């Protein structure tokens, strides 16, 4: 489902060098408007599945078209690639992981978070049968994407939140969600934060749900829309129409469950049962305003400072977040 969503690696030094290099030779904004005001906008995204459903459904239902936005989705593999695409002018807006945008700004990128895709984190902690709480995982192996990744930050914060020391868990790099699931069911790790539909497979293989991250970390926005300050200055009307279309699409997804599930099933190429389960889990968290929680964003910055692999200055909330493109903003 959210395979690329779960690849929560921060912006690496190599990726940032790539972004700067592309910026030096990039072609600038691709946003164009015709004589009728219809805008062409390129969206770079590594987000897939239920987390991206409001975009997919908005295209399918003609909602972006209604807002005079010709949307081209450019599929990429990671948040690092998304920020590089923005820097090079190969994208106008990106759907990216929050912690990756924080890391990109720490490395010198001039990016602004302008809205969110989901209001809450979608991970569910699964572990071996018999595990009742995080405390039962003391000394156990916890699967994460990699060192310094968002999944590792969240796992360390989870340990502390649930009464352990961050060093009480053994963090094992496993890669993306599919390999985390494989490692969990094969016994190579004892626990992992999974997103639908991997959680269903884990349950089928005898693993148990311990907790849902959104219950422990309320308002931690997992994915956001980000763009450059220069694009906001030059193309605010077009980007405002994009955000208006997105939030309307999210409202449509919440109001039309059966149609939304059918779109998700087709797009993600999963069974109807898996699509329904993924939709039902995600449905409360679709963002119909696009507004990013200030408290949640501040929490991400704090976790990045405490648990991330960087000694660079991190952006403040005011430096990072620009809500001026949201519906209803002046």
Coordinates of C-alpha atoms in Angstrom, one line a residue:
X1 CA 0.0 0.0 0.0
X2 CA 2.2 2.8 1.2
X3 CA 5.5 1.1 0.2
X4 CA 7.3 4.2 -0.6
X5 CA 5.7 6.1 2.2
X6 CA 7.4 3.7 4.7
X7 CA 10.9 4.4 3.1
X8 CA 11.4 7.1 5.7
X9 CA 15.0 7.9 5.1
X10 CA 16.2 11.4 5.7
X11 CA 17.8 13.4 3.0
X12 CA 21.4 12.0 2.6
X13 CA 24.4 14.1 1.8
X14 CA 24.6 12.4 -1.6
X15 CA 21.0 13.2 -2.4
X16 CA 21.5 16.8 -1.3
X17 CA 24.5 17.3 -3.5
X18 CA 22.4 15.9 -6.3
X19 CA 19.7 18.4 -5.5
X20 CA 22.1 21.4 -5.5
X21 CA 23.7 20.2 -8.7
X22 CA 20.4 19.9 -10.4
X23 CA 19.4 23.3 -9.1
X24 CA 22.4 24.8 -10.8
X25 CA 21.5 23.5 -14.2
X26 CA 17.7 23.1 -13.8
X27 CA 15.1 24.7 -16.0
X28 CA 13.0 26.5 -13.4
X29 CA 9.3 26.4 -12.9
X30 CA 7.1 24.3 -15.1
X31 CA 3.8 25.9 -13.9
X32 CA 2.1 27.5 -16.9
X33 CA -1.3 29.1 -17.4
X34 CA -3.2 29.4 -20.6
X35 CA -5.4 32.4 -21.6
X36 CA -8.3 31.0 -19.6
X37 CA -6.2 30.7 -16.4
X38 CA -5.9 26.8 -16.5
X39 CA -2.6 25.8 -14.9
X40 CA -0.3 22.9 -15.6
X41 CA 1.3 21.6 -12.4
X42 CA 3.8 18.8 -11.9
X43 CA 3.5 16.9 -8.6
X44 CA 6.5 14.7 -7.6
X45 CA 5.5 11.9 -5.3
X46 CA 7.0 8.8 -3.6
X47 CA 3.7 8.4 -1.7
X48 CA 1.4 5.7 -2.8
X49 CA -1.7 3.7 -1.9
X50 CA -4.2 4.9 0.7
X51 CA -2.0 7.9 1.7
X52 CA -2.2 9.1 -1.9
X53 CA -5.8 8.2 -2.5
X54 CA -7.1 11.8 -2.4
X55 CA -4.8 12.7 -5.3
X56 CA -5.7 9.6 -7.2
X57 CA -9.4 10.0 -6.7
X58 CA -9.3 13.7 -7.4
X59 CA -7.8 13.0 -10.8
X60 CA -10.3 10.2 -11.4
X61 CA -13.3 12.3 -10.5
X62 CA -12.2 15.4 -12.4
X63 CA -11.8 17.5 -9.2
X64 CA -8.4 18.9 -10.2
X65 CA -9.8 19.6 -13.6
X66 CA -12.8 21.5 -12.1
X67 CA -10.3 23.7 -10.3
X68 CA -8.6 24.4 -13.7
X69 CA -5.5 22.4 -12.7
X70 CA -4.0 20.0 -15.2
X71 CA -2.1 17.8 -12.8
X72 CA 0.8 15.6 -13.9
X73 CA 2.0 13.1 -11.3
X74 CA 5.7 12.3 -11.5
X75 CA 6.5 9.1 -9.6
X76 CA 9.8 9.1 -7.8
X77 CA 11.4 6.8 -5.2
X78 CA 12.0 8.9 -2.2
X79 CA 11.7 12.2 -0.5
X80 CA 15.3 13.0 -1.4
X81 CA 14.4 12.6 -5.1
X82 CA 11.3 14.8 -4.6
X83 CA 13.4 17.6 -3.1
X84 CA 15.9 17.2 -5.9
X85 CA 13.1 17.5 -8.4
X86 CA 11.9 20.7 -6.8
X87 CA 15.5 22.1 -6.8
X88 CA 16.1 21.3 -10.4
X89 CA 12.8 22.6 -11.7
X90 CA 11.5 19.2 -12.6
X91 CA 8.6 19.5 -10.3
X92 CA 6.4 22.3 -9.0
X93 CA 5.2 20.7 -5.8
X94 CA 6.0 17.4 -4.0
X95 CA 4.3 15.0 -1.8
X96 CA 7.0 14.1 0.7
X97 CA 7.8 12.7 4.2
X98 CA 7.8 15.4 6.8
X99 CA 11.1 14.4 8.4
X100 CA 12.7 14.4 4.9
X101 CA 11.6 18.0 4.3
X102 CA 13.0 19.0 7.7
X103 CA 16.4 17.3 6.8
X104 CA 16.4 19.0 3.4
X105 CA 16.0 22.4 4.9
X106 CA 18.8 21.6 7.5
X107 CA 21.0 20.9 4.5
X108 CA 20.2 24.3 2.8
X109 CA 17.1 23.7 0.7
X110 CA 14.6 26.5 0.6
X111 CA 11.5 24.5 0.9
X112 CA 8.2 25.3 2.6
X113 CA 5.6 22.8 3.8
X114 CA 2.3 24.2 2.4
X115 CA -0.2 21.5 3.4
X116 CA -0.6 17.8 4.4
X117 CA -2.0 14.6 2.9
X118 CA -3.0 12.9 6.1
X119 CA -3.5 14.3 9.6
X120 CA -2.1 11.3 11.5
X121 CA 0.7 8.7 11.2
X122 CA -0.5 5.4 9.6
X123 CA 1.9 2.9 11.3
X124 CA 0.7 0.1 13.5
X125 CA 3.1 -1.7 15.8
X126 CA 3.1 -5.5 15.2
X127 CA 5.1 -8.0 17.3
X128 CA 5.4 -11.6 18.2
X129 CA 2.4 -13.2 19.9
X130 CA 2.6 -12.6 23.7
X131 CA 3.9 -9.0 23.4
X132 CA 1.3 -6.9 25.2
X133 CA 3.2 -3.6 25.3
X134 CA 6.3 -1.8 24.2
X135 CA 7.8 -2.6 27.6
X136 CA 7.8 -6.3 26.6
X137 CA 10.1 -5.4 23.7
X138 CA 13.0 -4.5 26.0
X139 CA 16.2 -6.0 24.5
X140 CA 14.3 -7.1 21.4
X141 CA 15.0 -6.4 17.7
X142 CA 12.9 -3.6 16.2
X143 CA 12.9 -3.2 12.4
X144 CA 13.5 0.2 10.9
X145 CA 14.1 1.4 7.4
X146 CA 17.7 2.5 8.3
X147 CA 19.8 4.6 10.7
X148 CA 18.5 8.1 11.1
X149 CA 15.3 7.3 9.2
X150 CA 11.9 8.5 10.3
X151 CA 10.9 5.0 11.3
X152 CA 14.0 4.8 13.6
X153 CA 13.2 8.3 15.1
X154 CA 9.6 7.2 15.8
X155 CA 10.7 3.9 17.3
X156 CA 13.1 5.6 19.7
X157 CA 10.5 8.2 20.6
X158 CA 8.0 5.3 21.1
X159 CA 10.3 3.5 23.5
X160 CA 10.8 6.6 25.6
X161 CA 7.1 7.5 25.5
X162 CA 6.2 4.0 26.7
X163 CA 8.6 4.1 29.7
X164 CA 11.8 2.6 28.2
X165 CA 15.2 4.1 27.3
X166 CA 15.8 4.6 23.6
X167 CA 18.8 2.2 24.1
X168 CA 16.5 -0.6 25.4
X169 CA 15.5 -1.6 21.9
X170 CA 17.8 -3.0 19.2
X171 CA 17.2 -1.2 16.0
X172 CA 17.7 -3.4 12.9
X173 CA 17.8 -1.8 9.4
X174 CA 15.5 -3.8 7.2
X175 CA 14.7 -1.5 4.3
X176 CA 11.2 -0.8 3.1
X177 CA 7.9 -2.1 4.4
X178 CA 7.8 -5.3 2.4
X179 CA 11.2 -6.4 3.8
X180 CA 10.2 -5.3 7.3
X181 CA 7.2 -7.6 7.0
X182 CA 9.4 -10.5 5.7
X183 CA 11.9 -10.0 8.5
X184 CA 9.1 -10.0 11.1
X185 CA 7.3 -13.1 10.0
X186 CA 10.6 -15.0 9.5
X187 CA 11.7 -14.1 13.0
X188 CA 14.7 -12.0 12.1
X189 CA 13.2 -9.1 14.1
X190 CA 10.7 -9.1 16.9
X191 CA 8.6 -6.0 16.1
X192 CA 8.0 -3.4 13.4
X193 CA 5.8 -0.5 12.6
X194 CA 3.7 -1.5 9.6
X195 CA 1.2 0.3 7.3
X196 CA -1.8 -1.3 5.5
X197 CA -1.9 -3.8 3.9
X198 CA 1.2 -5.2 5.5
X199 CA -0.5 -5.2 8.9
X200 CA -3.1 -7.7 7.6
X201 CA -0.5 -10.1 6.3
X202 CA 1.4 -9.9 9.7
X203 CA -1.9 -10.7 11.5
X204 CA -2.5 -13.6 9.2
X205 CA 1.0 -14.9 10.1
X206 CA 0.4 -14.9 13.8
X207 CA 1.8 -11.5 14.7
X208 CA -0.2 -9.2 17.1
X209 CA -1.1 -5.6 17.0
X210 CA 0.4 -3.8 20.0
X211 CA -0.6 -0.2 19.4
X212 CA -1.3 2.4 16.7
X213 CA 1.2 5.2 16.4
X214 CA -1.5 7.8 15.9
X215 CA -2.7 7.0 19.5
X216 CA 0.7 7.7 20.9
X217 CA 1.8 10.6 18.6
X218 CA -1.4 12.6 17.9
X219 CA -1.2 15.1 15.0
X220 CA 2.2 13.8 13.8
X221 CA 1.7 14.6 10.1
X222 CA 3.4 11.8 8.1
X223 CA 3.3 13.3 4.6
X224 CA 3.2 16.8 3.5
X225 CA 3.0 18.9 0.3
X226 CA 6.2 21.0 -0.1
X227 CA 7.4 23.5 -2.7
X228 CA 10.0 26.3 -2.9
X229 CA 9.6 29.8 -1.6
X230 CA 10.3 31.2 -5.1
X231 CA 7.4 29.1 -6.6
X232 CA 5.0 30.4 -3.8
X233 CA 6.0 34.0 -4.7
X234 CA 5.6 33.4 -8.5
X235 CA 2.7 31.1 -8.7
X236 CA 0.6 31.5 -5.5
X237 CA -2.8 31.5 -7.4
X238 CA -2.1 28.2 -9.2
X239 CA -0.8 26.5 -6.1
X240 CA -3.8 27.7 -4.1
X241 CA -6.0 26.0 -6.7
X242 CA -4.0 22.8 -6.3
X243 CA -4.6 22.8 -2.6
X244 CA -8.3 23.7 -3.0
X245 CA -8.6 20.7 -5.3
X246 CA -6.8 18.4 -3.0
X247 CA -8.8 19.2 0.0
X248 CA -12.1 18.8 -1.9
X249 CA -10.8 15.5 -3.2
X250 CA -10.1 14.4 0.4
X251 CA -13.6 15.3 1.4
X252 CA -15.0 13.3 -1.6
X253 CA -12.9 10.3 -0.5
X254 CA -14.5 10.4 2.9
X255 CA -18.0 10.9 1.6
X256 CA -17.9 8.1 -1.1
X257 CA -16.3 5.1 0.6
X258 CA -17.3 2.4 -1.9
X259 CA -16.2 4.4 -4.9
X260 CA -13.0 5.4 -3.1
X261 CA -12.2 1.8 -2.2
X262 CA -12.7 0.8 -5.9
X263 CA -10.2 3.5 -7.0
X264 CA -7.7 2.4 -4.3
X265 CA -8.0 -1.3 -5.3
X266 CA -7.4 -0.5 -9.0
X267 CA -4.5 1.9 -8.3
X268 CA -2.7 -0.2 -5.7
X269 CA -3.5 -3.5 -7.5
X270 CA -4.7 -5.2 -4.3
X271 CA -7.7 -7.3 -3.3
X272 CA -11.0 -5.7 -2.6
X273 CA -10.7 -6.8 1.0
X274 CA -7.3 -5.3 1.4
X275 CA -8.4 -2.1 -0.2
X276 CA -11.4 -1.8 2.1
X277 CA -9.4 -2.5 5.2
X278 CA -6.7 0.1 4.2
X279 CA -9.4 2.7 3.4
X280 CA -11.2 2.1 6.7
X281 CA -8.0 2.6 8.7
X282 CA -7.0 5.7 6.8
X283 CA -10.4 7.4 6.4
X284 CA -10.5 9.3 9.7
X285 CA -7.1 10.9 8.8
X286 CA -7.7 12.3 5.3
X287 CA -7.0 16.0 5.5
X288 CA -10.0 18.1 4.3
X289 CA -8.4 21.4 5.3
X290 CA -4.7 20.7 4.5
X291 CA -3.8 22.4 7.7
X292 CA -0.6 21.1 9.4
X293 CA -0.6 20.7 13.2
X294 CA 1.9 23.2 14.6
X295 CA 2.3 20.9 17.7
X296 CA 2.9 17.9 15.5
X297 CA 5.4 19.7 13.3
X298 CA 7.2 20.9 16.4
X299 CA 7.3 17.3 17.6
X300 CA 8.9 16.2 14.4
X301 CA 11.6 18.9 14.6
X302 CA 12.3 17.8 18.2
X303 CA 12.6 14.2 17.3
X304 CA 14.8 15.0 14.3
X305 CA 17.1 17.0 16.7
X306 CA 17.2 14.2 19.3
X307 CA 17.2 11.1 17.2
X308 CA 18.1 12.1 13.7
X309 CA 21.6 11.7 12.3
X310 CA 22.5 15.4 11.9
X311 CA 24.4 18.0 13.8
X312 CA 23.1 20.8 11.6
X313 CA 20.7 23.5 12.6
X314 CA 17.1 22.5 12.1
X315 CA 14.5 24.9 10.8
X316 CA 11.9 26.4 13.2
X317 CA 8.2 25.9 12.5
X318 CA 7.9 29.4 11.2
X319 CA 10.8 28.8 8.8
X320 CA 9.3 25.5 7.6
X321 CA 5.6 26.0 7.4
X322 CA 3.7 28.4 5.1
X323 CA -0.2 28.0 5.3
X324 CA -0.9 30.8 2.8
X325 CA -1.9 28.4 0.1
X326 CA -4.6 26.7 2.1
X327 CA -8.3 27.2 1.3
X328 CA -9.6 30.3 3.0
X329 CA -6.2 31.9 3.4
X330 CA -5.9 35.6 2.3

